[in-house]
């Protein structure tokens, strides 16, 4: 009699709150197993609670939507979804792991919406797991650049074929998730700075060398937001960008993200307080002005020129230093580069006071005289 009563109780609870039990299916294209929801005659009746979904490391599971489970289970389910998003796939072959890739893409999209809405307040454990997932996805070996594949040393970056990272369908959501986390009013900066530390910022800066312009645009926005929100990182970020410039100018002369880094600096320089600190002036002399040296200056000259003129506009006494610095790196045979320099000088002179102009007048007009004799019609 007791067994019959227990069986009846089980039947009632199953009818009222039944979910589809997952079954495992192996994919021939990948070692990753995808669990799909399906009705089985032999399935054990289950309630819609996270405790009834067995954790299965090494698989990509179809989990219930966060809004469909009780509030008490959402934190654990959120972490389970983050674990799914830690799986990395090979995007060079679009026929491999198609279903698994789509499950991850949909899961990432759901997490982005959740963080943006602020409907699920993240505790410290959830934030730690979130940052782990983001790190696993974005911190990777970048594919070789076009000039590395061809074996050529030179080449104009503007003439290189635009690279589109095949893993972007996933990367875009991961970057979007990081951006939403950084700017969210729900994010506690005291907790966040444990994970957005100096090591994380350095790895983020390394990614600016990505060939994919879409990735660099996301990185630019994210780093700028981190700089604005986490004041403790500001000197470190400026220093790290400084070091990237040094390496670019004096060693490699190849780095894809110089323009994006200069865009961030343009905004930073605009916010410098007066009187200007000595370290900022040194940055101008040691890093920004020498950026006129590389041959590929055309790919970032617009952003560089804006940064330079911002300094002169902030402190007119820097005009002499800047003009002499530009003249030092004046091109001899590169007419296209010379045209860029002449345009930049014109902008700098708009903010130059008479006293500063007189200091650099002689070398300036000597160079203008040489330019007037150029055989190039634009010069």
Short mmCIF file of C-alpha atoms in Angstrom, two decimals:
data_model
loop_
_atom_site.label_atom_id
_atom_site.label_comp_id
_atom_site.label_asym_id
_atom_site.label_seq_id
_atom_site.Cartn_x
_atom_site.Cartn_y
_atom_site.Cartn_z
CA UNK A 1 0.00 0.00 0.00
CA UNK A 2 2.78 2.45 0.91
CA UNK A 3 4.55 1.75 -2.42
CA UNK A 4 1.34 2.51 -4.36
CA UNK A 5 0.88 5.85 -2.58
CA UNK A 6 4.52 6.85 -3.31
CA UNK A 7 4.12 5.94 -7.01
CA UNK A 8 0.96 8.06 -7.28
CA UNK A 9 2.77 11.03 -5.69
CA UNK A 10 5.57 10.74 -8.21
CA UNK A 11 3.15 10.69 -11.14
CA UNK A 12 1.42 13.90 -9.99
CA UNK A 13 4.63 15.86 -9.56
CA UNK A 14 5.87 14.72 -13.01
CA UNK A 15 2.69 15.88 -14.75
CA UNK A 16 2.74 19.29 -13.11
CA UNK A 17 6.43 20.19 -13.70
CA UNK A 18 7.88 17.96 -16.40
CA UNK A 19 10.94 18.86 -18.47
CA UNK A 20 12.56 17.01 -21.31
CA UNK A 21 15.44 14.80 -20.24
CA UNK A 22 18.72 15.27 -22.10
CA UNK A 23 20.30 12.48 -24.12
CA UNK A 24 23.87 12.38 -25.36
CA UNK A 25 24.70 12.28 -29.05
CA UNK A 26 28.25 12.02 -30.29
CA UNK A 27 29.34 14.25 -33.11
CA UNK A 28 31.61 12.70 -35.70
CA UNK A 29 33.14 16.09 -36.44
CA UNK A 30 34.27 16.77 -32.90
CA UNK A 31 35.15 15.04 -29.68
CA UNK A 32 32.73 17.36 -27.90
CA UNK A 33 29.37 15.80 -27.06
CA UNK A 34 26.18 17.79 -27.41
CA UNK A 35 23.23 16.94 -25.17
CA UNK A 36 19.90 17.67 -26.79
CA UNK A 37 16.52 17.75 -25.06
CA UNK A 38 14.31 14.82 -26.09
CA UNK A 39 11.32 12.89 -24.77
CA UNK A 40 12.21 9.41 -23.67
CA UNK A 41 9.79 6.78 -22.55
CA UNK A 42 12.25 5.58 -19.96
CA UNK A 43 13.15 9.06 -18.72
CA UNK A 44 13.04 9.66 -15.01
CA UNK A 45 10.46 12.31 -14.05
CA UNK A 46 12.20 15.58 -13.04
CA UNK A 47 11.28 19.01 -11.67
CA UNK A 48 12.56 22.18 -13.38
CA UNK A 49 15.38 22.74 -10.92
CA UNK A 50 19.09 22.91 -11.50
CA UNK A 51 19.80 20.11 -9.07
CA UNK A 52 18.05 17.68 -11.45
CA UNK A 53 20.37 18.59 -14.36
CA UNK A 54 23.48 16.47 -13.88
CA UNK A 55 26.74 18.40 -14.29
CA UNK A 56 28.59 16.93 -17.23
CA UNK A 57 32.07 18.40 -17.70
CA UNK A 58 33.43 17.75 -21.19
CA UNK A 59 30.08 18.26 -22.91
CA UNK A 60 28.08 21.12 -24.36
CA UNK A 61 24.63 20.84 -22.79
CA UNK A 62 21.34 22.36 -23.81
CA UNK A 63 20.36 24.00 -20.53
CA UNK A 64 17.08 25.69 -19.69
CA UNK A 65 16.83 29.45 -20.12
CA UNK A 66 17.71 31.38 -16.98
CA UNK A 67 14.29 33.04 -16.91
CA UNK A 68 12.62 29.59 -16.87
CA UNK A 69 14.17 28.37 -13.61
CA UNK A 70 13.47 29.46 -10.03
CA UNK A 71 15.44 32.46 -8.76
CA UNK A 72 17.29 30.27 -6.25
CA UNK A 73 18.79 28.19 -9.09
CA UNK A 74 19.83 31.02 -11.40
CA UNK A 75 23.28 31.63 -9.93
CA UNK A 76 24.32 27.99 -10.36
CA UNK A 77 22.79 27.80 -13.82
CA UNK A 78 24.62 30.99 -14.79
CA UNK A 79 27.94 29.34 -13.85
CA UNK A 80 26.98 26.19 -15.78
CA UNK A 81 26.36 28.31 -18.85
CA UNK A 82 29.73 30.02 -18.43
CA UNK A 83 31.38 26.59 -18.37
CA UNK A 84 29.70 25.74 -21.69
CA UNK A 85 31.11 28.95 -23.16
CA UNK A 86 34.63 27.91 -22.19
CA UNK A 87 34.64 25.31 -24.99
CA UNK A 88 36.75 26.48 -27.93
CA UNK A 89 36.06 25.36 -31.49
CA UNK A 90 37.96 25.20 -34.75
CA UNK A 91 36.40 27.72 -37.13
CA UNK A 92 38.73 27.04 -40.05
CA UNK A 93 36.39 24.21 -41.10
CA UNK A 94 32.78 25.50 -41.09
CA UNK A 95 31.38 21.95 -41.33
CA UNK A 96 32.80 20.86 -37.98
CA UNK A 97 30.85 21.04 -34.70
CA UNK A 98 28.08 23.12 -36.27
CA UNK A 99 25.49 22.27 -33.63
CA UNK A 100 27.89 22.78 -30.72
CA UNK A 101 28.97 26.17 -32.07
CA UNK A 102 25.35 27.27 -32.33
CA UNK A 103 24.60 26.18 -28.76
CA UNK A 104 27.55 28.23 -27.51
CA UNK A 105 26.53 31.23 -29.63
CA UNK A 106 22.96 31.18 -28.27
CA UNK A 107 24.26 30.78 -24.70
CA UNK A 108 26.60 33.76 -25.10
CA UNK A 109 23.76 35.85 -26.52
CA UNK A 110 21.59 35.00 -23.50
CA UNK A 111 24.38 35.95 -21.08
CA UNK A 112 24.90 39.30 -22.83
CA UNK A 113 21.20 40.12 -22.52
CA UNK A 114 21.21 39.09 -18.87
CA UNK A 115 24.20 41.25 -17.90
CA UNK A 116 22.83 44.19 -19.87
CA UNK A 117 19.40 43.98 -18.22
CA UNK A 118 20.85 43.67 -14.71
CA UNK A 119 18.08 41.23 -13.81
CA UNK A 120 20.54 38.78 -12.24
CA UNK A 121 22.86 40.48 -9.77
CA UNK A 122 26.22 38.74 -9.87
CA UNK A 123 27.98 37.77 -6.70
CA UNK A 124 31.78 37.53 -6.45
CA UNK A 125 31.92 33.86 -7.49
CA UNK A 126 29.85 34.57 -10.60
CA UNK A 127 32.07 37.52 -11.54
CA UNK A 128 35.19 35.40 -11.12
CA UNK A 129 33.76 32.66 -13.37
CA UNK A 130 32.65 35.24 -15.91
CA UNK A 131 36.14 36.71 -16.18
CA UNK A 132 37.64 33.22 -16.46
CA UNK A 133 35.36 32.45 -19.40
CA UNK A 134 36.18 35.75 -21.09
CA UNK A 135 39.92 35.17 -20.63
CA UNK A 136 39.74 31.66 -22.08
CA UNK A 137 38.04 32.96 -25.22
CA UNK A 138 39.86 36.19 -26.05
CA UNK A 139 43.42 35.58 -24.81
CA UNK A 140 44.77 33.39 -27.57
CA UNK A 141 47.58 33.21 -30.12
CA UNK A 142 46.70 35.64 -32.88
CA UNK A 143 46.88 34.21 -36.41
CA UNK A 144 50.01 35.17 -38.38
CA UNK A 145 49.86 38.50 -40.17
CA UNK A 146 49.67 38.71 -43.96
CA UNK A 147 53.31 39.81 -44.27
CA UNK A 148 54.39 36.82 -42.14
CA UNK A 149 52.56 34.38 -44.42
CA UNK A 150 54.08 35.83 -47.58
CA UNK A 151 57.54 36.27 -46.07
CA UNK A 152 57.69 39.95 -47.02
CA UNK A 153 59.17 42.40 -44.54
CA UNK A 154 57.66 45.63 -45.75
CA UNK A 155 54.30 46.48 -47.28
CA UNK A 156 51.70 49.07 -46.61
CA UNK A 157 49.16 47.96 -43.98
CA UNK A 158 46.46 49.89 -45.83
CA UNK A 159 47.06 47.80 -48.96
CA UNK A 160 46.94 44.46 -47.13
CA UNK A 161 43.77 42.46 -47.58
CA UNK A 162 41.42 42.97 -44.64
CA UNK A 163 41.48 39.96 -42.33
CA UNK A 164 38.21 38.65 -40.87
CA UNK A 165 38.64 36.29 -37.92
CA UNK A 166 36.48 33.19 -38.58
CA UNK A 167 35.77 32.83 -34.84
CA UNK A 168 34.18 36.30 -34.70
CA UNK A 169 30.59 34.94 -34.29
CA UNK A 170 31.66 33.85 -30.79
CA UNK A 171 34.30 36.50 -30.07
CA UNK A 172 31.87 39.34 -30.71
CA UNK A 173 29.52 38.13 -27.98
CA UNK A 174 32.42 37.59 -25.56
CA UNK A 175 33.71 41.13 -26.15
CA UNK A 176 30.17 42.48 -25.83
CA UNK A 177 29.84 40.64 -22.53
CA UNK A 178 33.12 42.13 -21.25
CA UNK A 179 32.05 45.63 -22.31
CA UNK A 180 28.65 45.31 -20.63
CA UNK A 181 30.35 44.05 -17.46
CA UNK A 182 32.81 46.96 -17.38
CA UNK A 183 30.20 49.70 -17.93
CA UNK A 184 27.34 48.16 -15.91
CA UNK A 185 26.21 50.19 -12.90
CA UNK A 186 25.66 46.84 -11.14
CA UNK A 187 29.39 46.04 -11.32
CA UNK A 188 31.18 46.71 -8.04
CA UNK A 189 34.55 48.23 -8.99
CA UNK A 190 36.17 46.99 -5.78
CA UNK A 191 35.40 43.41 -6.77
CA UNK A 192 35.95 43.92 -10.51
CA UNK A 193 39.47 45.29 -10.11
CA UNK A 194 40.52 41.92 -8.65
CA UNK A 195 39.96 40.41 -12.09
CA UNK A 196 40.59 43.47 -14.27
CA UNK A 197 44.12 43.69 -12.88
CA UNK A 198 47.42 44.72 -14.48
CA UNK A 199 47.96 41.27 -15.95
CA UNK A 200 44.54 41.37 -17.62
CA UNK A 201 45.18 44.87 -19.02
CA UNK A 202 48.55 43.82 -20.48
CA UNK A 203 46.99 40.82 -22.22
CA UNK A 204 44.24 43.09 -23.52
CA UNK A 205 46.85 45.45 -24.97
CA UNK A 206 48.60 42.54 -26.71
CA UNK A 207 45.36 41.86 -28.59
CA UNK A 208 45.52 45.30 -30.23
CA UNK A 209 47.88 43.68 -32.74
CA UNK A 210 44.93 41.69 -34.10
CA UNK A 211 44.50 41.84 -37.88
CA UNK A 212 40.71 42.03 -37.47
CA UNK A 213 39.58 45.66 -37.36
CA UNK A 214 36.31 44.69 -35.63
CA UNK A 215 38.23 43.20 -32.72
CA UNK A 216 40.43 46.29 -32.39
CA UNK A 217 37.35 48.53 -32.28
CA UNK A 218 35.92 46.54 -29.36
CA UNK A 219 39.30 46.56 -27.60
CA UNK A 220 39.56 50.34 -28.02
CA UNK A 221 36.16 50.90 -26.43
CA UNK A 222 36.75 48.44 -23.58
CA UNK A 223 40.22 49.76 -22.67
CA UNK A 224 38.95 53.34 -22.76
CA UNK A 225 36.11 52.40 -20.39
CA UNK A 226 38.51 50.60 -18.05
CA UNK A 227 40.75 53.68 -18.04
CA UNK A 228 37.80 55.93 -17.21
CA UNK A 229 36.30 53.75 -14.48
CA UNK A 230 39.35 52.29 -12.75
CA UNK A 231 41.55 55.24 -11.79
CA UNK A 232 44.09 52.96 -10.13
CA UNK A 233 45.00 51.57 -13.59
CA UNK A 234 45.51 54.92 -15.37
CA UNK A 235 49.29 55.37 -14.91
CA UNK A 236 49.86 51.69 -15.69
CA UNK A 237 47.83 51.85 -18.92
CA UNK A 238 49.67 54.97 -20.11
CA UNK A 239 52.99 53.30 -19.32
CA UNK A 240 52.05 50.10 -21.13
CA UNK A 241 50.95 52.03 -24.25
CA UNK A 242 54.24 53.93 -24.04
CA UNK A 243 56.19 50.66 -24.14
CA UNK A 244 54.18 49.42 -27.15
CA UNK A 245 55.08 52.62 -29.00
CA UNK A 246 58.79 52.20 -28.15
CA UNK A 247 58.80 48.65 -29.48
CA UNK A 248 56.95 49.73 -32.62
CA UNK A 249 59.22 52.72 -33.34
CA UNK A 250 62.63 51.25 -32.56
CA UNK A 251 62.19 47.52 -33.22
CA UNK A 252 59.34 46.19 -35.34
CA UNK A 253 57.58 49.06 -37.18
CA UNK A 254 54.66 46.60 -37.44
CA UNK A 255 51.70 46.83 -35.10
CA UNK A 256 48.09 46.87 -36.18
CA UNK A 257 46.56 48.78 -33.28
CA UNK A 258 48.61 51.99 -33.23
CA UNK A 259 45.72 54.05 -34.61
CA UNK A 260 43.27 52.71 -32.04
CA UNK A 261 45.69 53.32 -29.15
CA UNK A 262 46.21 56.89 -30.37
CA UNK A 263 42.44 57.40 -30.44
CA UNK A 264 42.29 56.44 -26.76
CA UNK A 265 45.21 58.75 -26.00
CA UNK A 266 43.52 61.63 -27.82
CA UNK A 267 40.66 61.44 -25.35
CA UNK A 268 43.06 61.03 -22.40
CA UNK A 269 45.18 64.03 -23.42
CA UNK A 270 42.04 66.11 -23.76
CA UNK A 271 41.39 65.48 -20.04
CA UNK A 272 44.89 66.39 -18.80
CA UNK A 273 44.79 69.00 -16.06
CA UNK A 274 46.90 72.17 -16.18
CA UNK A 275 49.67 72.82 -15.43
CA UNK A 276 50.65 69.69 -17.34
CA UNK A 277 52.69 67.09 -15.46
CA UNK A 278 56.28 66.51 -16.47
CA UNK A 279 55.58 62.83 -17.23
CA UNK A 280 53.02 63.86 -19.86
CA UNK A 281 55.52 66.18 -21.54
CA UNK A 282 58.10 63.38 -21.57
CA UNK A 283 55.53 61.08 -23.17
CA UNK A 284 55.05 63.66 -25.93
CA UNK A 285 58.79 63.99 -26.59
CA UNK A 286 59.82 60.35 -26.20
CA UNK A 287 56.85 58.48 -27.70
CA UNK A 288 54.44 60.63 -29.70
CA UNK A 289 56.89 62.78 -31.70
CA UNK A 290 59.08 59.75 -32.67
CA UNK A 291 55.94 58.10 -34.11
CA UNK A 292 56.63 60.31 -37.14
CA UNK A 293 59.57 58.07 -37.99
CA UNK A 294 57.96 54.76 -39.25
CA UNK A 295 57.23 54.38 -42.96
CA UNK A 296 53.64 53.26 -42.32
CA UNK A 297 52.68 56.55 -40.63
CA UNK A 298 49.83 57.06 -43.12
CA UNK A 299 47.82 54.33 -41.35
CA UNK A 300 47.67 56.32 -38.10
CA UNK A 301 48.75 59.89 -38.94
CA UNK A 302 45.29 61.40 -38.48
CA UNK A 303 45.08 60.15 -34.88
CA UNK A 304 48.71 61.11 -34.19
CA UNK A 305 48.19 64.63 -35.52
CA UNK A 306 45.15 65.04 -33.26
CA UNK A 307 47.17 63.99 -30.18
CA UNK A 308 50.03 66.34 -31.06
CA UNK A 309 47.77 69.37 -31.61
CA UNK A 310 45.94 68.57 -28.35
CA UNK A 311 49.22 69.04 -26.48
CA UNK A 312 49.90 72.41 -28.14
CA UNK A 313 46.31 73.53 -27.58
CA UNK A 314 46.61 72.59 -23.90
CA UNK A 315 49.98 74.26 -23.40
CA UNK A 316 51.10 76.71 -26.14
CA UNK A 317 54.66 76.65 -24.75
CA UNK A 318 55.09 73.16 -26.23
CA UNK A 319 54.74 74.46 -29.80
CA UNK A 320 58.49 75.02 -30.29
CA UNK A 321 59.31 71.52 -29.00
CA UNK A 322 56.67 69.91 -31.23
CA UNK A 323 57.59 71.79 -34.43
CA UNK A 324 61.30 71.07 -34.01
CA UNK A 325 60.45 67.43 -33.29
CA UNK A 326 58.39 67.10 -36.49
CA UNK A 327 61.18 68.77 -38.50
CA UNK A 328 63.66 66.25 -37.08
CA UNK A 329 61.76 63.37 -38.70
CA UNK A 330 60.97 65.21 -41.95
CA UNK A 331 61.00 62.78 -44.91
CA UNK A 332 63.61 63.26 -47.63
CA UNK A 333 62.27 61.14 -50.50
CA UNK A 334 58.76 60.14 -49.40
CA UNK A 335 56.52 62.80 -50.93
CA UNK A 336 53.27 61.31 -49.61
CA UNK A 337 54.64 61.46 -46.08
CA UNK A 338 55.82 65.03 -46.65
CA UNK A 339 52.30 66.09 -47.59
CA UNK A 340 51.04 64.66 -44.30
CA UNK A 341 53.71 66.56 -42.36
CA UNK A 342 52.84 69.85 -44.07
CA UNK A 343 49.17 69.42 -43.17
CA UNK A 344 50.08 68.67 -39.56
CA UNK A 345 52.34 71.74 -39.33
CA UNK A 346 49.47 73.88 -40.55
CA UNK A 347 47.25 72.63 -37.70
CA UNK A 348 50.01 73.11 -35.09
CA UNK A 349 50.70 76.67 -36.23
CA UNK A 350 47.04 77.59 -35.64
CA UNK A 351 47.65 77.15 -31.89
CA UNK A 352 51.18 78.63 -31.87
CA UNK A 353 51.72 81.96 -30.13
CA UNK A 354 54.05 84.61 -31.70
CA UNK A 355 56.78 84.15 -29.07
CA UNK A 356 56.93 80.38 -29.66
CA UNK A 357 56.80 80.86 -33.43
CA UNK A 358 59.87 83.12 -33.37
CA UNK A 359 61.89 80.42 -31.61
CA UNK A 360 61.38 77.86 -34.36
CA UNK A 361 60.93 80.26 -37.26
CA UNK A 362 64.36 79.80 -38.87
CA UNK A 363 64.45 75.96 -39.13
CA UNK A 364 60.75 75.96 -40.08
CA UNK A 365 61.17 78.27 -43.06
CA UNK A 366 64.33 76.48 -44.18
CA UNK A 367 62.29 73.31 -44.49
CA UNK A 368 59.40 75.10 -46.21
CA UNK A 369 61.94 76.52 -48.69
CA UNK A 370 63.19 73.01 -49.50
CA UNK A 371 59.61 71.81 -49.89
CA UNK A 372 58.87 74.64 -52.36
CA UNK A 373 61.55 73.28 -54.67
CA UNK A 374 60.05 69.77 -54.63
CA UNK A 375 59.20 68.25 -58.01
CA UNK A 376 56.06 66.63 -56.53
CA UNK A 377 52.98 68.69 -57.44
CA UNK A 378 51.15 68.05 -54.13
CA UNK A 379 54.12 69.15 -52.01
#
